[in-house]
Short mmCIF file of C-alpha atoms in Angstrom, two decimals:
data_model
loop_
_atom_site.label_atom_id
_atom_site.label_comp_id
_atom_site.label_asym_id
_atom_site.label_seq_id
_atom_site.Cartn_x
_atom_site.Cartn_y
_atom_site.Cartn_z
CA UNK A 1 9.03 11.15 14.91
CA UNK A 2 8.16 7.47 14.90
CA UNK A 3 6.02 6.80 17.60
CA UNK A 4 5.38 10.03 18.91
CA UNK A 5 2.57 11.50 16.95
CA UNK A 6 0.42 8.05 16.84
CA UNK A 7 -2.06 9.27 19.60
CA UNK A 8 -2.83 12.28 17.36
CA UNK A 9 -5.27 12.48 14.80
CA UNK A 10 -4.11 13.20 11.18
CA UNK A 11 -5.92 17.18 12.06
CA UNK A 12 -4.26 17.22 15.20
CA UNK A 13 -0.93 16.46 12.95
CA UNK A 14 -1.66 19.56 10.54
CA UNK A 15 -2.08 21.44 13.66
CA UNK A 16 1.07 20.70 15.20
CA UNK A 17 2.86 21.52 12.09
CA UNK A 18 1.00 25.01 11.39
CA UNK A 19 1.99 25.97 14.52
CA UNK A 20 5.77 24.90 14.12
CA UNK A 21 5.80 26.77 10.83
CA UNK A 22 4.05 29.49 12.66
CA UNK A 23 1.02 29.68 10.02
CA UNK A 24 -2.49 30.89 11.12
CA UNK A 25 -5.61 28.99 10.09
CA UNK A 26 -6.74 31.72 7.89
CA UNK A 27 -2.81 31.43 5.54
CA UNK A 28 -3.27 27.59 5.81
CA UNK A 29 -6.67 27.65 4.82
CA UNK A 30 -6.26 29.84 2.03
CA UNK A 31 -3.18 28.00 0.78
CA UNK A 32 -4.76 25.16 -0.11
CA UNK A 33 -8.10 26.76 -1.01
CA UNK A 34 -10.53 26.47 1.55
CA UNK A 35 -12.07 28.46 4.51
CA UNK A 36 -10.26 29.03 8.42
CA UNK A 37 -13.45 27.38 9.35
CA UNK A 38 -13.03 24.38 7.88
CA UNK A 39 -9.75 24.22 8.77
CA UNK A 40 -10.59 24.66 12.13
CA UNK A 41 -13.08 21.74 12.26
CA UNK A 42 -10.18 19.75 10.73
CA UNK A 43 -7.87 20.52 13.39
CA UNK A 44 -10.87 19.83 16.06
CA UNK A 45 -11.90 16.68 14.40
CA UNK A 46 -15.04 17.78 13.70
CA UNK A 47 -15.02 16.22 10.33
CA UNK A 48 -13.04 13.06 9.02
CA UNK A 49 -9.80 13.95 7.00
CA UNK A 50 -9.12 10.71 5.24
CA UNK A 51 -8.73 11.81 1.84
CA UNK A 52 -4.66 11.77 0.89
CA UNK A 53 -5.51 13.96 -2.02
CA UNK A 54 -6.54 16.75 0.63
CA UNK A 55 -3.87 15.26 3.22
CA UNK A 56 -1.20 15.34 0.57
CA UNK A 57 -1.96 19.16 -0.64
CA UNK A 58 -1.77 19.98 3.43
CA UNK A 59 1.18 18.53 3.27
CA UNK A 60 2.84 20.31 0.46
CA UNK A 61 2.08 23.57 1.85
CA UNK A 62 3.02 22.80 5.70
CA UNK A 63 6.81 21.30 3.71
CA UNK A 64 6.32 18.23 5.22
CA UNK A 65 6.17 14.04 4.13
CA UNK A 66 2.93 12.66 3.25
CA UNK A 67 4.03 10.24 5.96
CA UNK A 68 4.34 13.04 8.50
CA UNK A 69 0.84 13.64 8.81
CA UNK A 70 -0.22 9.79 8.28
CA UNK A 71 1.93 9.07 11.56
CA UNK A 72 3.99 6.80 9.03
CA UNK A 73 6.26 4.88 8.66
CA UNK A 74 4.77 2.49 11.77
CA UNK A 75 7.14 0.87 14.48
CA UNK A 76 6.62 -3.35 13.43
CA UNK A 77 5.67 -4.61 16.54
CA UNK A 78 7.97 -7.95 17.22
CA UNK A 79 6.31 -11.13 17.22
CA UNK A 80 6.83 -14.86 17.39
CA UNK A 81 6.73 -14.44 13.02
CA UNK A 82 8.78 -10.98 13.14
CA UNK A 83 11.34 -12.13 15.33
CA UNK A 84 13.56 -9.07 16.73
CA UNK A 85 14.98 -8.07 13.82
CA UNK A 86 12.15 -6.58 10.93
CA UNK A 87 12.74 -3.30 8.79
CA UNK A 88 16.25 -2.50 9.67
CA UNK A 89 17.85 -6.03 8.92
CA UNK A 90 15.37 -6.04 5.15
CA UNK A 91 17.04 -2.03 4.77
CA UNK A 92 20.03 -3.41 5.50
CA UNK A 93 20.03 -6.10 2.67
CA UNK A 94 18.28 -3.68 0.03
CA UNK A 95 21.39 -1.70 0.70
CA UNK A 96 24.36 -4.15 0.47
CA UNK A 97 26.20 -2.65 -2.32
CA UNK A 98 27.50 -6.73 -3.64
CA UNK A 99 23.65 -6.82 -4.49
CA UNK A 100 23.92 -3.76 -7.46
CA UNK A 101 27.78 -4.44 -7.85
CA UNK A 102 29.54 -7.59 -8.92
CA UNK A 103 32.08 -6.53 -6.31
CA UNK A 104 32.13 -9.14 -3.65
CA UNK A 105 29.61 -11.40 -5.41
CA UNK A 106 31.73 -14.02 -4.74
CA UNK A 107 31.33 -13.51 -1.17
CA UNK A 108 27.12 -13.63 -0.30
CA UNK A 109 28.02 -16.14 2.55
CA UNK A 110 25.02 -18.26 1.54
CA UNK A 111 24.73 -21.19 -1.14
CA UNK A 112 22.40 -20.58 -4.09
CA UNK A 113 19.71 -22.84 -3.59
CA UNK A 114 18.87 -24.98 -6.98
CA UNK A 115 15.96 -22.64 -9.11
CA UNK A 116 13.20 -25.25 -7.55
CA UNK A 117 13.91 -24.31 -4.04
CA UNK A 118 14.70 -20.55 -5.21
CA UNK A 119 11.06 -20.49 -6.68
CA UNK A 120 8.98 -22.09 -4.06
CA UNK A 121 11.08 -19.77 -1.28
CA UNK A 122 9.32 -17.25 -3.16
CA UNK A 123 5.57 -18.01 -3.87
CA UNK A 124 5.56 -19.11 0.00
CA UNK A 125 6.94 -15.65 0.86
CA UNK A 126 4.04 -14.20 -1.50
CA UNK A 127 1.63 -16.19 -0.56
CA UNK A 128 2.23 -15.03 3.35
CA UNK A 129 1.97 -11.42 2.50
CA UNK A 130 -1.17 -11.91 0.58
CA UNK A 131 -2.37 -13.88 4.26
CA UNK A 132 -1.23 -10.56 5.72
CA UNK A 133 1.21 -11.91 7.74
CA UNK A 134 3.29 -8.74 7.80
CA UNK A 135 5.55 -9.51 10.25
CA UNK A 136 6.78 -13.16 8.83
CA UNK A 137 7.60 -11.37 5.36
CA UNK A 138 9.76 -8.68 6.69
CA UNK A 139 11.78 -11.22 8.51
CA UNK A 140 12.45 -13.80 5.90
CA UNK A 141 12.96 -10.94 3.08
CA UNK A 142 16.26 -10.32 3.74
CA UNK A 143 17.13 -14.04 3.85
CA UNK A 144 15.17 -14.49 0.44
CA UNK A 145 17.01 -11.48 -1.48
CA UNK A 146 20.38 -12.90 -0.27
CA UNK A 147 19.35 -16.61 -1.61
CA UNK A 148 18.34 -15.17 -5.08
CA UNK A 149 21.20 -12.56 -5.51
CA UNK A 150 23.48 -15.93 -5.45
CA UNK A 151 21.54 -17.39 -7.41
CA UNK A 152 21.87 -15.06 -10.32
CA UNK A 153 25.56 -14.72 -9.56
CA UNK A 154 25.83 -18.62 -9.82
CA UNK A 155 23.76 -19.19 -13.00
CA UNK A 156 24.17 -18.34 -16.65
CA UNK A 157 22.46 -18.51 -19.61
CA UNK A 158 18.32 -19.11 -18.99
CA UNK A 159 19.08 -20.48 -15.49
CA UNK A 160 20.22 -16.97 -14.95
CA UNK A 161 17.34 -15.51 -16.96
CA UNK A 162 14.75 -17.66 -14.40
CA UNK A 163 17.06 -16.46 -11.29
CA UNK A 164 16.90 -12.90 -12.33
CA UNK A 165 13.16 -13.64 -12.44
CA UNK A 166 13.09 -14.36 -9.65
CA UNK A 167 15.24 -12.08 -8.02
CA UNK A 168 12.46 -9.54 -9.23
CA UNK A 169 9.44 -10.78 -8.22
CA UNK A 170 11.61 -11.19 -4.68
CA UNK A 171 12.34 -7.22 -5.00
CA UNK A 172 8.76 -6.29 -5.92
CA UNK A 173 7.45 -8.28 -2.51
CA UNK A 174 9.96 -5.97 -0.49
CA UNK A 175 8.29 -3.08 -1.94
CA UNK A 176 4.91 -3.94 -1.62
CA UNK A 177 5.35 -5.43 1.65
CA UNK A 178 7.03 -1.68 2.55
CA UNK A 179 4.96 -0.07 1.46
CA UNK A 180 2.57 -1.48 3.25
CA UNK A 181 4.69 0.04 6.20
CA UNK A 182 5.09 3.00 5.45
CA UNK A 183 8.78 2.94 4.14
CA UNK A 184 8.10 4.52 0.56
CA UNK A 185 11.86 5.78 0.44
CA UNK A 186 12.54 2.40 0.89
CA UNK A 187 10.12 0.71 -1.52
CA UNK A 188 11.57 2.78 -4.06
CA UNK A 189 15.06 1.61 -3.21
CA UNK A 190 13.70 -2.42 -4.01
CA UNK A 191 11.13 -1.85 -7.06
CA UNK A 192 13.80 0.32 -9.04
CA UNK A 193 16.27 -2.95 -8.22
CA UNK A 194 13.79 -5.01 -9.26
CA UNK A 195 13.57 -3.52 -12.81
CA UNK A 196 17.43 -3.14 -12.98
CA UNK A 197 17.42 -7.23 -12.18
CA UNK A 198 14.72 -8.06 -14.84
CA UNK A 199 15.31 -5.69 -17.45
CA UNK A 200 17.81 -7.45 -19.15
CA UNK A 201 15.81 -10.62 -19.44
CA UNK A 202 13.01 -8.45 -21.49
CA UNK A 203 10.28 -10.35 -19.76
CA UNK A 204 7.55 -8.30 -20.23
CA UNK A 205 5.34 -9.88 -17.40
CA UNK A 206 7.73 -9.50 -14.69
CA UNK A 207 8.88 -6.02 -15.80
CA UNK A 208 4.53 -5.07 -15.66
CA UNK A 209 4.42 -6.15 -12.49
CA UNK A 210 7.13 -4.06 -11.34
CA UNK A 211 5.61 -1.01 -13.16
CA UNK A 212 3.02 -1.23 -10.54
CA UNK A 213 5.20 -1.43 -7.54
CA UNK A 214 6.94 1.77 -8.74
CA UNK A 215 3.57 2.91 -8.86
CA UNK A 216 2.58 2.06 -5.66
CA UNK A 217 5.77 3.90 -4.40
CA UNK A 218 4.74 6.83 -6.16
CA UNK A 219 1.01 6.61 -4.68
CA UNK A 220 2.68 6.05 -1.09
CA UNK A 221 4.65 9.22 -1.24
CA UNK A 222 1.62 11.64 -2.78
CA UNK A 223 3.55 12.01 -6.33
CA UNK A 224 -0.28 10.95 -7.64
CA UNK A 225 0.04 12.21 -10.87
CA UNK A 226 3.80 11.11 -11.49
CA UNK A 227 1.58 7.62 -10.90
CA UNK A 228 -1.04 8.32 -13.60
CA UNK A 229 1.43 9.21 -16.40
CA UNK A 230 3.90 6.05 -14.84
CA UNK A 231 0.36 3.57 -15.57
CA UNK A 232 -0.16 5.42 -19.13
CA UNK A 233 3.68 5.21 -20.01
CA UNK A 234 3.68 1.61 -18.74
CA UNK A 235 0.20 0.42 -20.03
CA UNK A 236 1.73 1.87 -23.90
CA UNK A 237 4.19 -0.42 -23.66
CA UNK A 238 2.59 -3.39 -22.35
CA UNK A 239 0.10 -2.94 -25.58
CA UNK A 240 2.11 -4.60 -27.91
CA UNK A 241 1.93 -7.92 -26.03
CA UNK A 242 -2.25 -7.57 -25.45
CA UNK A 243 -3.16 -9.35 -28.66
CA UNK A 244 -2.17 -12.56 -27.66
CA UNK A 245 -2.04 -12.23 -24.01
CA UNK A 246 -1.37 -14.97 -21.53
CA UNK A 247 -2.84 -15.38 -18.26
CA UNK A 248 -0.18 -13.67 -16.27
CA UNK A 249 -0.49 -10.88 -18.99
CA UNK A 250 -3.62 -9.73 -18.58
CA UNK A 251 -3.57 -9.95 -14.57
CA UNK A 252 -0.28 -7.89 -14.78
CA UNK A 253 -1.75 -5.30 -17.18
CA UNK A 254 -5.16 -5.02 -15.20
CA UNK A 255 -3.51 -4.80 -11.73
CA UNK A 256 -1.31 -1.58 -13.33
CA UNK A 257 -4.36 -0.24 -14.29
CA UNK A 258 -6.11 -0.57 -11.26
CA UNK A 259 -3.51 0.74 -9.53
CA UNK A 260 -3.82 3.65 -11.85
CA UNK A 261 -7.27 4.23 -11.02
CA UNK A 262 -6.94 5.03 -7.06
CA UNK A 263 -3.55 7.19 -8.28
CA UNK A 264 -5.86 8.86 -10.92
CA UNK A 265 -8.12 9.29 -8.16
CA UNK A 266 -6.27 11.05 -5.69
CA UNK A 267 -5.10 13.15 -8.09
CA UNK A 268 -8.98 14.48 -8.74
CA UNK A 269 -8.85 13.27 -12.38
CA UNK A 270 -11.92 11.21 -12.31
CA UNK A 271 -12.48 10.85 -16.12
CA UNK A 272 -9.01 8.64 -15.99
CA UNK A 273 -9.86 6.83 -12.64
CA UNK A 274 -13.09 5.78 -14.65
CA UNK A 275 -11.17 5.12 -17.71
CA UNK A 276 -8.56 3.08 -16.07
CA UNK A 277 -11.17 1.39 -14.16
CA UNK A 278 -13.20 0.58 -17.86
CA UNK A 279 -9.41 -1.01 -19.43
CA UNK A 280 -8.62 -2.81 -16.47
CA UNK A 281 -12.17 -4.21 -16.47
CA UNK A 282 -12.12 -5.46 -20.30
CA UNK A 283 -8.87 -7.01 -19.40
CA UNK A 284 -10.66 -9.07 -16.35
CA UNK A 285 -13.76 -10.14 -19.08
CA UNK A 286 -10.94 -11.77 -21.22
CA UNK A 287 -9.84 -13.64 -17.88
CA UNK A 288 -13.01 -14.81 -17.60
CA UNK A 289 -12.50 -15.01 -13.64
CA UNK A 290 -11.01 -13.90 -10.59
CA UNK A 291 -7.32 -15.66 -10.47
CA UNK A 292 -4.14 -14.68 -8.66
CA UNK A 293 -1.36 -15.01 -11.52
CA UNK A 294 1.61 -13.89 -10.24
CA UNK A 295 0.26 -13.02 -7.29
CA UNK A 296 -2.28 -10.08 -8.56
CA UNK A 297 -5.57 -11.69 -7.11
CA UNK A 298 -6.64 -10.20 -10.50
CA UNK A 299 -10.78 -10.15 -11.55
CA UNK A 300 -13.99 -8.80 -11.28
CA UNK A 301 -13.78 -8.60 -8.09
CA UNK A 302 -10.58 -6.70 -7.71
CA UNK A 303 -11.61 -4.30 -10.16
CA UNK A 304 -15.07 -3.74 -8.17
CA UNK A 305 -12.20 -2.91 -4.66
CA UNK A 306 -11.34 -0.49 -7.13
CA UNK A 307 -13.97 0.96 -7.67
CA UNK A 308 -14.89 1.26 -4.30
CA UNK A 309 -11.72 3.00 -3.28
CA UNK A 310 -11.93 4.82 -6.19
CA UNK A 311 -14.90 6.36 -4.80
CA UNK A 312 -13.84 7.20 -1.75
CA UNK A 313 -10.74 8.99 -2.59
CA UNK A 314 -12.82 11.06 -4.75
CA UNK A 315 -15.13 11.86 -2.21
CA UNK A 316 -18.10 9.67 -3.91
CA UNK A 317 -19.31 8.44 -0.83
CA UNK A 318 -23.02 7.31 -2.19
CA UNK A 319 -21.06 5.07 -4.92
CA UNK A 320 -18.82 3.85 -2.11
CA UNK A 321 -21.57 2.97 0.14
CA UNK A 322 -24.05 1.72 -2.22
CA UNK A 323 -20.76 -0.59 -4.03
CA UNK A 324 -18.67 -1.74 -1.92
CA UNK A 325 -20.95 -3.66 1.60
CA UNK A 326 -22.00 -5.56 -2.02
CA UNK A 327 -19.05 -6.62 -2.93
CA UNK A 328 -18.20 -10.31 -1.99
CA UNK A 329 -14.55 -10.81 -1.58
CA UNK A 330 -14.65 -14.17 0.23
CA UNK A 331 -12.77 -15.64 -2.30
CA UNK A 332 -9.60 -13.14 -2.12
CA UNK A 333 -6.82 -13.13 -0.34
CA UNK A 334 -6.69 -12.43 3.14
CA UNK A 335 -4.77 -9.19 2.13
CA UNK A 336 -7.61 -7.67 -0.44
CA UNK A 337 -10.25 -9.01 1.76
CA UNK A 338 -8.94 -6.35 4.65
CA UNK A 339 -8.23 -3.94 2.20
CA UNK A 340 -11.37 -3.34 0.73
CA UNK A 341 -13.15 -3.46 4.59
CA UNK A 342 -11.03 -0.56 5.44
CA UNK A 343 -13.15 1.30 2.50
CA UNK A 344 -16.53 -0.02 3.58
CA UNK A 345 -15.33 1.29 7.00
CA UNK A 346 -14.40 4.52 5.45
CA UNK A 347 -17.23 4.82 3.41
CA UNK A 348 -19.82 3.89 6.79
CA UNK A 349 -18.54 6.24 8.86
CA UNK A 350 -18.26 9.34 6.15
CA UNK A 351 -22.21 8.40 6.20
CA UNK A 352 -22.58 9.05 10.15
CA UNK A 353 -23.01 5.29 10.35
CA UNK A 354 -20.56 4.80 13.08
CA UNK A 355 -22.15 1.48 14.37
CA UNK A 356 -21.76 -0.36 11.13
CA UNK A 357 -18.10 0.99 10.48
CA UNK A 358 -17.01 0.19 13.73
CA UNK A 359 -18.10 -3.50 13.37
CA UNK A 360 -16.88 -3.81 9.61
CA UNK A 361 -13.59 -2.64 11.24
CA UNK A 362 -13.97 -5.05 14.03
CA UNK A 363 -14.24 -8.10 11.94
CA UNK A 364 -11.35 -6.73 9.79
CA UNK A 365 -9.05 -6.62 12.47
CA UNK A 366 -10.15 -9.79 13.88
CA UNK A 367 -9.36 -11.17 10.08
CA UNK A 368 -6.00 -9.60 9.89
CA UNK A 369 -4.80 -7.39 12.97
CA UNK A 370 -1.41 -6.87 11.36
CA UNK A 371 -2.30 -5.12 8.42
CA UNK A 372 -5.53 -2.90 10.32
CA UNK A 373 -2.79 -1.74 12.53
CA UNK A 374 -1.01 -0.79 9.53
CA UNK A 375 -2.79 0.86 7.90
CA UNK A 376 -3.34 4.97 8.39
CA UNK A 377 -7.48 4.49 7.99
CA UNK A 378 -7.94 1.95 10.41
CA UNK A 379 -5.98 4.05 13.04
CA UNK A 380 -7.20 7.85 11.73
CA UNK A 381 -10.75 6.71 11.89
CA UNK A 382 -10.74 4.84 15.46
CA UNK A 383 -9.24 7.81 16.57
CA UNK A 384 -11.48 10.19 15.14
CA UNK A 385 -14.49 8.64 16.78
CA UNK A 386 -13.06 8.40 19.92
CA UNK A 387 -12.63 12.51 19.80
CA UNK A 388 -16.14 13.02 18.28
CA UNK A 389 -17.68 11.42 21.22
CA UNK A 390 -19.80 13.14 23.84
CA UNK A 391 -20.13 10.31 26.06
CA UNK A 392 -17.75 7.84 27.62
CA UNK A 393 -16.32 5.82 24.17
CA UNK A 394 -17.52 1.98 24.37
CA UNK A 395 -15.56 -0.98 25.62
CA UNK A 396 -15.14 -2.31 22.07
CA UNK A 397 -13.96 1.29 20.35
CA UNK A 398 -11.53 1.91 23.16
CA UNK A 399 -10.63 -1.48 23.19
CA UNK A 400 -9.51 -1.74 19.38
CA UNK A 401 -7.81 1.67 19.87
CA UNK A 402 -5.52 0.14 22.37
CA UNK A 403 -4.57 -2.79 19.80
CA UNK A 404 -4.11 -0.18 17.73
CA UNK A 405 -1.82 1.76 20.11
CA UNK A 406 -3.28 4.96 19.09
CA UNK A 407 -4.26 4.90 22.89
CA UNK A 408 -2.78 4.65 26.51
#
């Protein structure tokens, strides 16, 4: 279905599929508790569907992916940083069987570059997804995985342990980076090899930060409150290191949490999205500032993104828009900058304020056009306003949906 269901809107989508499973709107509608006529506006895009919780429960009933009705996973378009080959050569190398098995290890047909090289490989690699350069990561992942997979093969002792570390933080970036995509079968695949690599090390910080990439997998496929009990489970056991906590600790254990918080979120549990969001910001106070240890981009500010999405998942649209056009996030990274303007966008346009969510989304794209396109809110809500309108669209809405390729 790649491809073919862009051009509809996520209610168009649930229409589709209620017809294919030969539902009415009334058996829909009462399946997931609410009324044919809301349904019914849904389907006519009369009013914004944007929250996953109610996406992901439409979902269920209809028997179909989460992704099915986001329009995901999304075709990588090729660039000059892409190359022609993007998410089939990185599936490829999450599934070359010498990278679980020592069979063939001998046989990676690359050299293991010294730990020095092997470690700036990947903070450049992380450092490029954080710039949202989508394209450049998924072509240089596969390269990256192969480099550090000989690497651990080559080493022993704590070269090996550093390698393995290595070889994690290199799996976690494939699954963030996927699913960023889209490819949450896929993401699974690399953060449960990421914990395999590290778990033998018993680095605690590097293990953390994988407990939020399985997270995020579990977020990216609706399994929201598999993610709450994952950040509970995970959060108990990162406890016992909190007293004394480094740096990298407490960014580790308040990204998890935050993560959390949007899973908690969707799920409609709002006392634990608040709770989460409460831990996560003690953790920042003890960090004193917004840093980007291990490649979190951990602080107040993150935790106030949080909040905002937090928000808007739960429908709180008056804390969303009061929150998050206040938040100043010109000292993130390129990727949490965008982020967070998709919620301000969200958060306008649930408001009627079309205008100013268009332009937030404007100056997002013109920020970071590979991760807008990306992303299921920047496309669902161009789209929507282009159906809600009773006069010709303007130049600049129709013009972003066509960079958007959600239209001819």
């Amino acid at each position: 279905m790649r491809g073919m269901m862009t051009k509809l809107t996520i209610g168009e989508r649930v229409a589709w599929y209620r017809r294919r499973r030969g539902m009415s709107q009334e058996v829909l509608a009462g399946l997931v508790g609410r009324t044919p006529d809301w349904l019914g506006k849904i389907e006519n895009n009369r009013i914004e569907l944007d929250r996953l919780s109610v996406i992901t429960a439409l979902a269920g009933v209809l028997d179909v992916a989460l992704g099915d009705l986001l329009a995901e996973p999304s075709l990588l378009d090729w660039s000059n940083e892409s190359g022609l080959e993007t998410v089939p050569a990185l599936r490829s190398a999450l599934m070359d069987y010498r990278g679980i098995t020592a069979l063939g290890s001998g046989e990676m047909d690359v050299e293991p570059p010294n730990l020095s090289e092997l470690r700036g490989e990947t903070g450049g690699l992380w450092e490029a997804y954080q710039g949202s350069r989508f394209g450049l990561v998924t072509n240089r992942l596969p390269a990256l995985l192969k480099h550090a997979q000989a690497a651990v093969y080559e080493f022993e002792g704590e070269d090996q342990d550093d390698a393995r570390h290595l070889l994690g933080l290199t799996y976690q970036l494939a699954a963030t980076q996927l699913t960023k995509l889209g490819e949450t079968d896929l993401a699974w695949i690399a953060a449960e090899r990421g914990l395999s690599v590290v778990r033998v090390t018993g680095d605690p910080v590097v293990a953390g930060s994988l407990f939020r990439s399985v997270g995020h997998a579990l977020n990216a496929t609706g399994r929201y409150k598999d993610a709450v009990r994952l950040t509970n489970d995970a959060a108990g056991y990162l406890d016992q290191f909190m007293t004394d906590a480094t740096p990298e600790m407490l960014s580790v254990y308040g990204t998890l949490l935050l993560a959390g918080s949007v899973a908690a979120a969707r799920a409609g549990d709002a006392e634990t999205a608040r709770t989460f969001l409460s831990e996560a910001d003690d953790a920042a106070l003890r960090l004193g500032r917004d840093a980007n240890h291990l490649w979190t981009a951990f602080g107040p500010t993150n935790v106030a993104i949080h909040r905002v999405a937090a928000a808007g998942e739960l429908g709180d649209i008056q804390v969303a828009i009061d929150l998050g056009p206040r938040v100043d996030t010109a000292g993130m990274p390129m990727e949490r900058r965008v982020r967070h303007a998709l919620e301000v966008s969200r958060a306008y346009s649930s408001w009627n304020r079309q205008e100013e969510a268009l332009a937030t989304l404007l100056h997002a794209e013109q920020m970071a056009p590979e991760q807008v396109r990306h992303h299921y809110l920047g496309r669902q809500l161009v789209l929507t306003w282009i159906r809600q309108q009773r006069t010709k669209p303007s130049a600049a809405l129709v013009g972003l949906a066509r960079r958007l390729q959600v239209l001819d």
